[in-house]
PDB file of C-alpha atoms in Angstrom:
ATOM      1  CA  MET A   1     -13.479 -35.898  14.450  1.00 87.00           C
ATOM      2  CA  VAL A   2     -13.064 -38.936  12.352  1.00 92.00           C
ATOM      3  CA  VAL A   3     -14.715 -39.312   9.382  1.00 93.00           C
ATOM      4  CA  HIS A   4     -15.885 -41.802   7.173  1.00 96.00           C
ATOM      5  CA  THR A   5     -16.186 -40.545   3.357  1.00 97.00           C
ATOM      6  CA  ASN A   6     -16.324 -41.116  -0.509  1.00 98.00           C
ATOM      7  CA  ALA A   7     -14.047 -38.092  -2.326  1.00 98.00           C
ATOM      8  CA  ILE A   8     -12.818 -37.414  -5.137  1.00 98.00           C
ATOM      9  CA  VAL A   9      -9.089 -36.585  -5.787  1.00 98.00           C
ATOM     10  CA  ILE A  10      -8.960 -32.993  -7.818  1.00 98.00           C
ATOM     11  CA  SER A  11      -4.385 -32.112  -7.407  1.00 96.00           C
ATOM     12  CA  ALA A  12      -1.715 -34.315  -5.421  1.00 95.00           C
ATOM     13  CA  LEU A  13       1.215 -31.776  -5.082  1.00 94.00           C
ATOM     14  CA  LYS A  14       4.610 -33.055  -4.869  1.00 91.00           C
ATOM     15  CA  TYR A  15       5.941 -30.778  -1.330  1.00 91.00           C
ATOM     16  CA  ALA A  16       9.549 -31.165  -0.533  1.00 87.00           C
ATOM     17  CA  GLU A  17      11.198 -34.405  -0.960  1.00 87.00           C
ATOM     18  CA  ALA A  18       8.586 -37.017  -0.609  1.00 89.00           C
ATOM     19  CA  ASP A  19       5.398 -35.846   0.659  1.00 90.00           C
ATOM     20  CA  LEU A  20       2.280 -34.819  -1.267  1.00 93.00           C
ATOM     21  CA  ILE A  21      -0.453 -32.028  -1.066  1.00 95.00           C
ATOM     22  CA  VAL A  22      -3.103 -34.104  -1.259  1.00 96.00           C
ATOM     23  CA  LYS A  23      -7.039 -31.735  -2.224  1.00 97.00           C
ATOM     24  CA  CYS A  24      -9.860 -33.879  -2.766  1.00 97.00           C
ATOM     25  CA  TYR A  25     -13.652 -33.683  -2.987  1.00 98.00           C
ATOM     26  CA  THR A  26     -15.326 -35.354  -0.380  1.00 97.00           C
ATOM     27  CA  GLN A  27     -19.381 -36.351   0.031  1.00 97.00           C
ATOM     28  CA  LYS A  28     -19.632 -35.678   3.820  1.00 95.00           C
ATOM     29  CA  SER A  29     -17.335 -32.433   3.998  1.00 93.00           C
ATOM     30  CA  GLY A  30     -16.281 -30.624   0.524  1.00 94.00           C
ATOM     31  CA  LEU A  31     -12.946 -29.686  -0.766  1.00 95.00           C
ATOM     32  CA  LYS A  32      -9.804 -30.803   2.199  1.00 95.00           C
ATOM     33  CA  THR A  33      -6.586 -30.808   1.927  1.00 95.00           C
ATOM     34  CA  TYR A  34      -4.597 -33.848   3.698  1.00 95.00           C
ATOM     35  CA  MET A  35      -0.398 -33.880   4.198  1.00 92.00           C
ATOM     36  CA  LEU A  36       1.078 -36.948   3.171  1.00 92.00           C
ATOM     37  CA  ARG A  37       4.206 -37.830   4.843  1.00 89.00           C
ATOM     38  CA  GLY A  38       6.971 -39.459   2.802  1.00 87.00           C
ATOM     39  CA  ILE A  39       4.544 -40.860   0.509  1.00 88.00           C
ATOM     40  CA  LEU A  40       7.202 -40.758  -2.933  1.00 85.00           C
ATOM     41  CA  LYS A  41       9.530 -42.657  -0.815  1.00 83.00           C
ATOM     42  CA  SER A  42       7.839 -44.896   0.914  1.00 71.00           C
ATOM     43  CA  ARG A  43       7.542 -48.660  -0.410  1.00 70.00           C
ATOM     44  CA  LYS A  44       5.821 -50.190   2.526  1.00 70.00           C
ATOM     45  CA  GLY A  45       3.480 -47.230   3.951  1.00 68.00           C
ATOM     46  CA  LYS A  46      -0.409 -47.189   3.765  1.00 80.00           C
ATOM     47  CA  PHE A  47      -0.941 -45.253   0.544  1.00 86.00           C
ATOM     48  CA  LYS A  48       0.530 -45.594  -2.755  1.00 88.00           C
ATOM     49  CA  ALA A  49       1.440 -42.484  -5.053  1.00 89.00           C
ATOM     50  CA  SER A  50      -1.106 -43.943  -7.645  1.00 89.00           C
ATOM     51  CA  LEU A  51      -4.045 -43.801  -5.533  1.00 93.00           C
ATOM     52  CA  PHE A  52      -3.856 -40.343  -6.025  1.00 96.00           C
ATOM     53  CA  GLN A  53      -4.167 -39.169  -9.639  1.00 96.00           C
ATOM     54  CA  PRO A  54      -6.638 -37.070 -10.586  1.00 97.00           C
ATOM     55  CA  LEU A  55     -10.761 -37.657 -10.272  1.00 98.00           C
ATOM     56  CA  THR A  56      -9.872 -40.836  -8.382  1.00 98.00           C
ATOM     57  CA  GLN A  57     -12.614 -41.603  -6.252  1.00 98.00           C
ATOM     58  CA  LEU A  58     -11.666 -42.944  -2.883  1.00 98.00           C
ATOM     59  CA  GLU A  59     -12.694 -44.462   0.289  1.00 97.00           C
ATOM     60  CA  LEU A  60     -11.581 -41.992   2.914  1.00 96.00           C
ATOM     61  CA  VAL A  61     -11.221 -42.591   6.447  1.00 95.00           C
ATOM     62  CA  ALA A  62      -9.628 -39.236   7.912  1.00 93.00           C
ATOM     63  CA  LYS A  63      -9.851 -36.764  11.215  1.00 90.00           C
ATOM     64  CA  HIS A  64     -11.107 -33.231   9.965  1.00 89.00           C
ATOM     65  CA  LYS A  65     -10.248 -30.938  12.652  1.00 85.00           C
ATOM     66  CA  ASP A  66     -12.330 -28.272   9.950  1.00 77.00           C
ATOM     67  CA  LYS A  67     -10.068 -25.453  11.031  1.00 77.00           C
ATOM     68  CA  GLY A  68      -8.872 -24.543   7.185  1.00 71.00           C
ATOM     69  CA  SER A  69      -5.621 -26.509   8.209  1.00 78.00           C
ATOM     70  CA  LEU A  70      -4.395 -29.542   6.465  1.00 91.00           C
ATOM     71  CA  GLU A  71      -6.067 -32.520   7.489  1.00 91.00           C
ATOM     72  CA  TYR A  72      -4.866 -36.082   8.261  1.00 90.00           C
ATOM     73  CA  LEU A  73      -5.907 -39.291   6.313  1.00 93.00           C
ATOM     74  CA  GLN A  74      -6.057 -42.258   7.793  1.00 93.00           C
ATOM     75  CA  ASP A  75      -6.740 -44.789   4.924  1.00 94.00           C
ATOM     76  CA  ALA A  76      -7.742 -44.687   1.219  1.00 95.00           C
ATOM     77  CA  LYS A  77      -8.930 -47.019  -0.908  1.00 95.00           C
ATOM     78  CA  ILE A  78     -10.412 -46.857  -4.730  1.00 96.00           C
ATOM     79  CA  LEU A  79     -14.017 -46.620  -4.792  1.00 96.00           C
ATOM     80  CA  VAL A  80     -14.441 -47.531  -8.351  1.00 96.00           C
ATOM     81  CA  HIS A  81     -11.977 -48.392 -10.638  1.00 96.00           C
ATOM     82  CA  TYR A  82     -11.592 -46.815 -14.128  1.00 97.00           C
ATOM     83  CA  GLN A  83     -11.591 -48.721 -17.071  1.00 97.00           C
ATOM     84  CA  THR A  84     -10.800 -46.344 -19.298  1.00 97.00           C
ATOM     85  CA  LEU A  85      -9.892 -42.909 -17.385  1.00 96.00           C
ATOM     86  CA  HIS A  86      -6.659 -42.861 -16.860  1.00 95.00           C
ATOM     87  CA  THR A  87      -5.073 -44.653 -19.968  1.00 95.00           C
ATOM     88  CA  GLU A  88      -6.715 -43.675 -23.218  1.00 95.00           C
ATOM     89  CA  VAL A  89      -5.069 -40.376 -24.100  1.00 94.00           C
ATOM     90  CA  VAL A  90      -7.988 -38.578 -24.922  1.00 94.00           C
ATOM     91  CA  LYS A  91      -9.959 -38.809 -21.336  1.00 96.00           C
ATOM     92  CA  SER A  92      -6.362 -39.063 -19.484  1.00 96.00           C
ATOM     93  CA  THR A  93      -5.734 -35.048 -21.133  1.00 95.00           C
ATOM     94  CA  MET A  94      -9.308 -34.487 -20.792  1.00 96.00           C
ATOM     95  CA  VAL A  95      -9.134 -35.721 -16.948  1.00 97.00           C
ATOM     96  CA  MET A  96      -5.661 -33.280 -16.220  1.00 96.00           C
ATOM     97  CA  PHE A  97      -8.046 -29.718 -17.784  1.00 96.00           C
ATOM     98  CA  ILE A  98     -10.975 -31.206 -16.164  1.00 97.00           C
ATOM     99  CA  SER A  99      -8.930 -31.591 -12.579  1.00 97.00           C
ATOM    100  CA  GLU A 100      -7.370 -28.223 -12.991  1.00 97.00           C
ATOM    101  CA  MET A 101     -10.723 -26.405 -13.821  1.00 97.00           C
ATOM    102  CA  LEU A 102     -12.247 -27.836 -10.581  1.00 97.00           C
ATOM    103  CA  LYS A 103      -8.879 -27.029  -8.844  1.00 96.00           C
ATOM    104  CA  ASN A 104      -9.375 -23.445  -9.412  1.00 95.00           C
ATOM    105  CA  THR A 105     -13.256 -23.491  -9.141  1.00 96.00           C
ATOM    106  CA  ILE A 106     -14.828 -25.306  -6.211  1.00 95.00           C
ATOM    107  CA  HIS A 107     -13.283 -24.163  -2.848  1.00 90.00           C
ATOM    108  CA  GLU A 108     -15.423 -24.666   0.134  1.00 89.00           C
ATOM    109  CA  GLU A 109     -14.785 -26.904   2.884  1.00 88.00           C
ATOM    110  CA  GLU A 110     -18.787 -27.643   3.122  1.00 90.00           C
ATOM    111  CA  LYS A 111     -21.252 -30.276   2.555  1.00 93.00           C
ATOM    112  CA  ASN A 112     -22.526 -30.309  -1.087  1.00 97.00           C
ATOM    113  CA  GLU A 113     -24.042 -33.891  -1.759  1.00 96.00           C
ATOM    114  CA  GLU A 114     -25.902 -32.407  -6.059  1.00 97.00           C
ATOM    115  CA  LEU A 115     -22.116 -31.845  -6.842  1.00 98.00           C
ATOM    116  CA  TYR A 116     -20.138 -34.615  -5.091  1.00 98.00           C
ATOM    117  CA  ASP A 117     -23.137 -36.626  -7.209  1.00 98.00           C
ATOM    118  CA  TYR A 118     -22.823 -34.451 -10.353  1.00 98.00           C
ATOM    119  CA  LEU A 119     -19.417 -35.304 -10.252  1.00 98.00           C
ATOM    120  CA  GLU A 120     -19.453 -39.234  -9.978  1.00 98.00           C
ATOM    121  CA  ASN A 121     -21.549 -39.867 -12.536  1.00 98.00           C
ATOM    122  CA  THR A 122     -20.492 -37.750 -14.987  1.00 98.00           C
ATOM    123  CA  PHE A 123     -16.711 -39.330 -14.525  1.00 98.00           C
ATOM    124  CA  ASN A 124     -18.624 -42.649 -14.425  1.00 98.00           C
ATOM    125  CA  TRP A 125     -20.614 -41.646 -17.957  1.00 98.00           C
ATOM    126  CA  LEU A 126     -16.705 -40.731 -19.443  1.00 98.00           C
ATOM    127  CA  ASP A 127     -15.193 -43.962 -18.152  1.00 98.00           C
ATOM    128  CA  SER A 128     -17.869 -45.972 -19.753  1.00 97.00           C
ATOM    129  CA  HIS A 129     -18.395 -43.946 -23.526  1.00 96.00           C
ATOM    130  CA  SER A 130     -16.464 -43.357 -26.733  1.00 93.00           C
ATOM    131  CA  ASP A 131     -17.828 -40.378 -28.360  1.00 92.00           C
ATOM    132  CA  ILE A 132     -16.567 -37.652 -25.946  1.00 93.00           C
ATOM    133  CA  ALA A 133     -15.005 -35.447 -28.236  1.00 92.00           C
ATOM    134  CA  ASN A 134     -17.433 -32.470 -26.730  1.00 95.00           C
ATOM    135  CA  PHE A 135     -17.621 -33.613 -22.530  1.00 96.00           C
ATOM    136  CA  HIS A 136     -15.816 -30.752 -21.530  1.00 97.00           C
ATOM    137  CA  LEU A 137     -18.262 -28.517 -23.353  1.00 97.00           C
ATOM    138  CA  LEU A 138     -21.048 -29.957 -22.051  1.00 97.00           C
ATOM    139  CA  PHE A 139     -19.300 -30.548 -18.882  1.00 98.00           C
ATOM    140  CA  LEU A 140     -18.147 -26.755 -17.988  1.00 98.00           C
ATOM    141  CA  LEU A 141     -21.958 -25.819 -18.471  1.00 98.00           C
ATOM    142  CA  LYS A 142     -23.596 -27.786 -16.484  1.00 97.00           C
ATOM    143  CA  LEU A 143     -21.044 -27.806 -13.761  1.00 98.00           C
ATOM    144  CA  THR A 144     -22.068 -23.617 -13.666  1.00 97.00           C
ATOM    145  CA  ARG A 145     -25.290 -24.636 -12.237  1.00 96.00           C
ATOM    146  CA  HIS A 146     -23.577 -25.870  -9.379  1.00 97.00           C
ATOM    147  CA  LEU A 147     -21.455 -23.449  -8.811  1.00 96.00           C
ATOM    148  CA  GLY A 148     -23.721 -20.823  -8.838  1.00 96.00           C
ATOM    149  CA  PHE A 149     -23.876 -18.915 -12.782  1.00 97.00           C
ATOM    150  CA  TYR A 150     -26.327 -21.553 -14.798  1.00 97.00           C
ATOM    151  CA  PRO A 151     -27.056 -19.511 -17.755  1.00 97.00           C
ATOM    152  CA  GLU A 152     -31.103 -18.479 -17.469  1.00 95.00           C
ATOM    153  CA  ASP A 153     -31.958 -19.963 -20.224  1.00 91.00           C
ATOM    154  CA  SER A 154     -35.868 -19.618 -20.070  1.00 92.00           C
ATOM    155  CA  GLU A 155     -35.934 -17.211 -23.101  1.00 93.00           C
ATOM    156  CA  LYS A 156     -32.293 -18.818 -24.835  1.00 92.00           C
ATOM    157  CA  ASN A 157     -34.522 -18.159 -28.234  1.00 94.00           C
ATOM    158  CA  LEU A 158     -33.274 -14.280 -28.472  1.00 96.00           C
ATOM    159  CA  MET A 159     -30.800 -13.078 -30.561  1.00 96.00           C
ATOM    160  CA  TYR A 160     -28.114 -12.639 -27.367  1.00 97.00           C
ATOM    161  CA  PHE A 161     -26.415 -14.347 -24.420  1.00 97.00           C
ATOM    162  CA  ASN A 162     -24.892 -11.306 -21.903  1.00 97.00           C
ATOM    163  CA  LEU A 163     -21.796 -13.372 -20.462  1.00 97.00           C
ATOM    164  CA  LEU A 164     -21.602 -10.850 -17.497  1.00 97.00           C
ATOM    165  CA  ASP A 165     -24.939 -11.514 -16.480  1.00 96.00           C
ATOM    166  CA  GLY A 166     -25.978 -14.757 -17.622  1.00 97.00           C
ATOM    167  CA  VAL A 167     -28.956 -13.859 -19.104  1.00 97.00           C
ATOM    168  CA  PHE A 168     -30.370 -13.612 -23.266  1.00 97.00           C
ATOM    169  CA  GLN A 169     -31.517 -10.807 -25.018  1.00 96.00           C
ATOM    170  CA  HIS A 170     -32.917  -8.763 -27.163  1.00 96.00           C
ATOM    171  CA  SER A 171     -29.693  -6.181 -27.288  1.00 95.00           C
ATOM    172  CA  LYS A 172     -26.416  -6.252 -27.874  1.00 95.00           C
ATOM    173  CA  THR A 173     -25.627  -3.813 -24.343  1.00 94.00           C
ATOM    174  CA  ASN A 174     -21.828  -4.680 -23.728  1.00 95.00           C
ATOM    175  CA  VAL A 175     -18.979  -6.153 -25.212  1.00 96.00           C
ATOM    176  CA  TYR A 176     -19.636  -9.704 -23.672  1.00 96.00           C
ATOM    177  CA  CYS A 177     -22.824 -10.392 -25.512  1.00 97.00           C
ATOM    178  CA  ILE A 178     -22.421 -12.032 -28.164  1.00 96.00           C
ATOM    179  CA  GLY A 179     -24.062 -13.871 -30.628  1.00 96.00           C
ATOM    180  CA  GLY A 180     -24.419 -15.898 -34.236  1.00 96.00           C
ATOM    181  CA  GLY A 181     -23.155 -18.798 -35.088  1.00 95.00           C
ATOM    182  CA  LEU A 182     -21.340 -19.134 -31.936  1.00 96.00           C
ATOM    183  CA  LEU A 183     -24.374 -17.675 -29.823  1.00 96.00           C
ATOM    184  CA  ASN A 184     -26.514 -20.967 -31.517  1.00 95.00           C
ATOM    185  CA  ASN A 185     -23.444 -23.115 -30.391  1.00 95.00           C
ATOM    186  CA  LEU A 186     -24.191 -22.420 -27.150  1.00 96.00           C
ATOM    187  CA  LYS A 187     -27.577 -23.344 -27.745  1.00 95.00           C
ATOM    188  CA  LEU A 188     -26.904 -26.962 -29.026  1.00 93.00           C
ATOM    189  CA  LEU A 189     -25.573 -27.118 -25.441  1.00 94.00           C
ATOM    190  CA  LEU A 190     -28.053 -26.214 -23.399  1.00 94.00           C
ATOM    191  CA  GLY A 191     -31.100 -28.291 -22.182  1.00 84.00           C
ATOM    192  CA  THR A 192     -28.892 -31.424 -23.474  1.00 93.00           C
ATOM    193  CA  LYS A 193     -28.324 -34.639 -21.248  1.00 94.00           C
ATOM    194  CA  PHE A 194     -25.203 -36.548 -21.457  1.00 96.00           C
ATOM    195  CA  GLU A 195     -26.892 -39.499 -22.526  1.00 94.00           C
ATOM    196  CA  ALA A 196     -27.498 -37.648 -26.101  1.00 94.00           C
ATOM    197  CA  LEU A 197     -24.234 -35.690 -26.219  1.00 93.00           C
ATOM    198  CA  GLY A 198     -23.463 -37.761 -29.358  1.00 89.00           C
ATOM    199  CA  GLN A 199     -26.003 -35.941 -31.380  1.00 91.00           C
ATOM    200  CA  VAL A 200     -24.168 -32.679 -30.952  1.00 91.00           C
ATOM    201  CA  LYS A 201     -22.330 -32.162 -33.796  1.00 90.00           C
ATOM    202  CA  LEU A 202     -19.013 -29.760 -33.776  1.00 92.00           C
ATOM    203  CA  SER A 203     -16.263 -28.468 -36.030  1.00 92.00           C
ATOM    204  CA  LYS A 204     -12.889 -28.344 -34.396  1.00 92.00           C
ATOM    205  CA  PRO A 205     -12.870 -24.841 -34.699  1.00 93.00           C
ATOM    206  CA  ASN A 206     -16.726 -24.433 -33.114  1.00 94.00           C
ATOM    207  CA  ARG A 207     -15.350 -26.276 -30.379  1.00 94.00           C
ATOM    208  CA  ALA A 208     -12.274 -24.530 -29.898  1.00 94.00           C
ATOM    209  CA  GLU A 209     -14.262 -21.268 -29.764  1.00 96.00           C
ATOM    210  CA  LEU A 210     -16.945 -22.636 -27.963  1.00 96.00           C
ATOM    211  CA  LEU A 211     -14.941 -23.782 -24.984  1.00 96.00           C
ATOM    212  CA  GLU A 212     -12.643 -20.257 -25.103  1.00 96.00           C
ATOM    213  CA  LEU A 213     -16.116 -18.658 -24.360  1.00 97.00           C
ATOM    214  CA  LEU A 214     -16.649 -21.050 -21.656  1.00 97.00           C
ATOM    215  CA  LEU A 215     -13.680 -20.142 -19.993  1.00 97.00           C
ATOM    216  CA  ASN A 216     -14.077 -16.424 -20.395  1.00 97.00           C
ATOM    217  CA  TYR A 217     -17.648 -17.303 -18.929  1.00 98.00           C
ATOM    218  CA  TYR A 218     -16.032 -18.629 -15.580  1.00 98.00           C
ATOM    219  CA  GLN A 219     -13.365 -15.423 -15.549  1.00 97.00           C
ATOM    220  CA  LEU A 220     -16.099 -13.304 -15.334  1.00 97.00           C
ATOM    221  CA  HIS A 221     -18.061 -15.435 -12.640  1.00 97.00           C
ATOM    222  CA  ILE A 222     -15.254 -16.651 -10.241  1.00 96.00           C
ATOM    223  CA  GLU A 223     -12.985 -14.191  -8.742  1.00 92.00           C
ATOM    224  CA  SER A 224      -9.076 -14.519  -9.136  1.00 89.00           C
ATOM    225  CA  PHE A 225     -10.348 -17.539 -11.774  1.00 94.00           C
ATOM    226  CA  LYS A 226      -7.233 -18.701 -14.111  1.00 91.00           C
ATOM    227  CA  LYS A 227      -7.492 -20.856 -17.289  1.00 92.00           C
ATOM    228  CA  PRO A 228      -6.397 -24.256 -16.740  1.00 93.00           C
ATOM    229  CA  LYS A 229      -2.278 -24.702 -18.194  1.00 91.00           C
ATOM    230  CA  SER A 230      -3.670 -27.968 -19.458  1.00 92.00           C
ATOM    231  CA  LEU A 231      -5.259 -25.645 -22.073  1.00 90.00           C
ATOM    232  CA  THR A 232      -2.288 -26.555 -24.448  1.00 90.00           C
ATOM    233  CA  VAL A 233      -2.230 -29.577 -24.618  1.00 89.00           C
ATOM    234  CA  LEU A 234      -5.860 -29.997 -24.581  1.00 88.00           C
ATOM    235  CA  HIS A 235      -6.254 -28.452 -27.781  1.00 86.00           C
ATOM    236  CA  GLU A 236      -3.337 -29.910 -29.027  1.00 84.00           C
ATOM    237  CA  ILE A 237      -4.739 -33.739 -28.654  1.00 81.00           C
ATOM    238  CA  PHE A 238      -8.388 -32.339 -30.580  1.00 76.00           C
ATOM    239  CA  ASN A 239      -6.531 -30.770 -33.406  1.00 69.00           C
TER     240      ASN A 239
END
């Protein structure tokens, strides 16, 4: 079936001598994987490798078999021309981290318009704003809503948050319960919109601690989740 769809590049992996295996999150079909033959050697081919940088937004024409196999890409062109996402060091490092997180968390080959819209809107926001030190924290927290384990925050005034169950509670009932300053920083993010992100003030140690908390939260709720290898680079950039 030939499909015309917008898509966001999740990853591009070199295969053999000149091929690329590209994962995209598509607006119409969810996660799809494409084999691009000879793209790294051909100068006159239809596709350029630069099209498939992480988080690039594309317009695709593709043949989808929808059988969990590699799909065939007929055409691709840039949908959104980012101004800063791939050129500013801090943002490009954040892009590397976020794309790896998406690769480790999104696996469904089915349409999810709300998730696609969330990714599209947040990446456009990141490209056009400069106060982004806490972007990755809010992005990961809000992403959990689309992945099915956003914290139940109706009682966020309580003293502990249970990472395992995703709820706030009166007392500590297991080793996955957090409280104190770390909990207060988590509460700062809950309910915050990206437009108000500049009002969230965190020290470097608090930011690193909160990121570790969110990654542990993901690890508890996503089977076989792996922490991104780019985490070390991210820490270096912010320190």
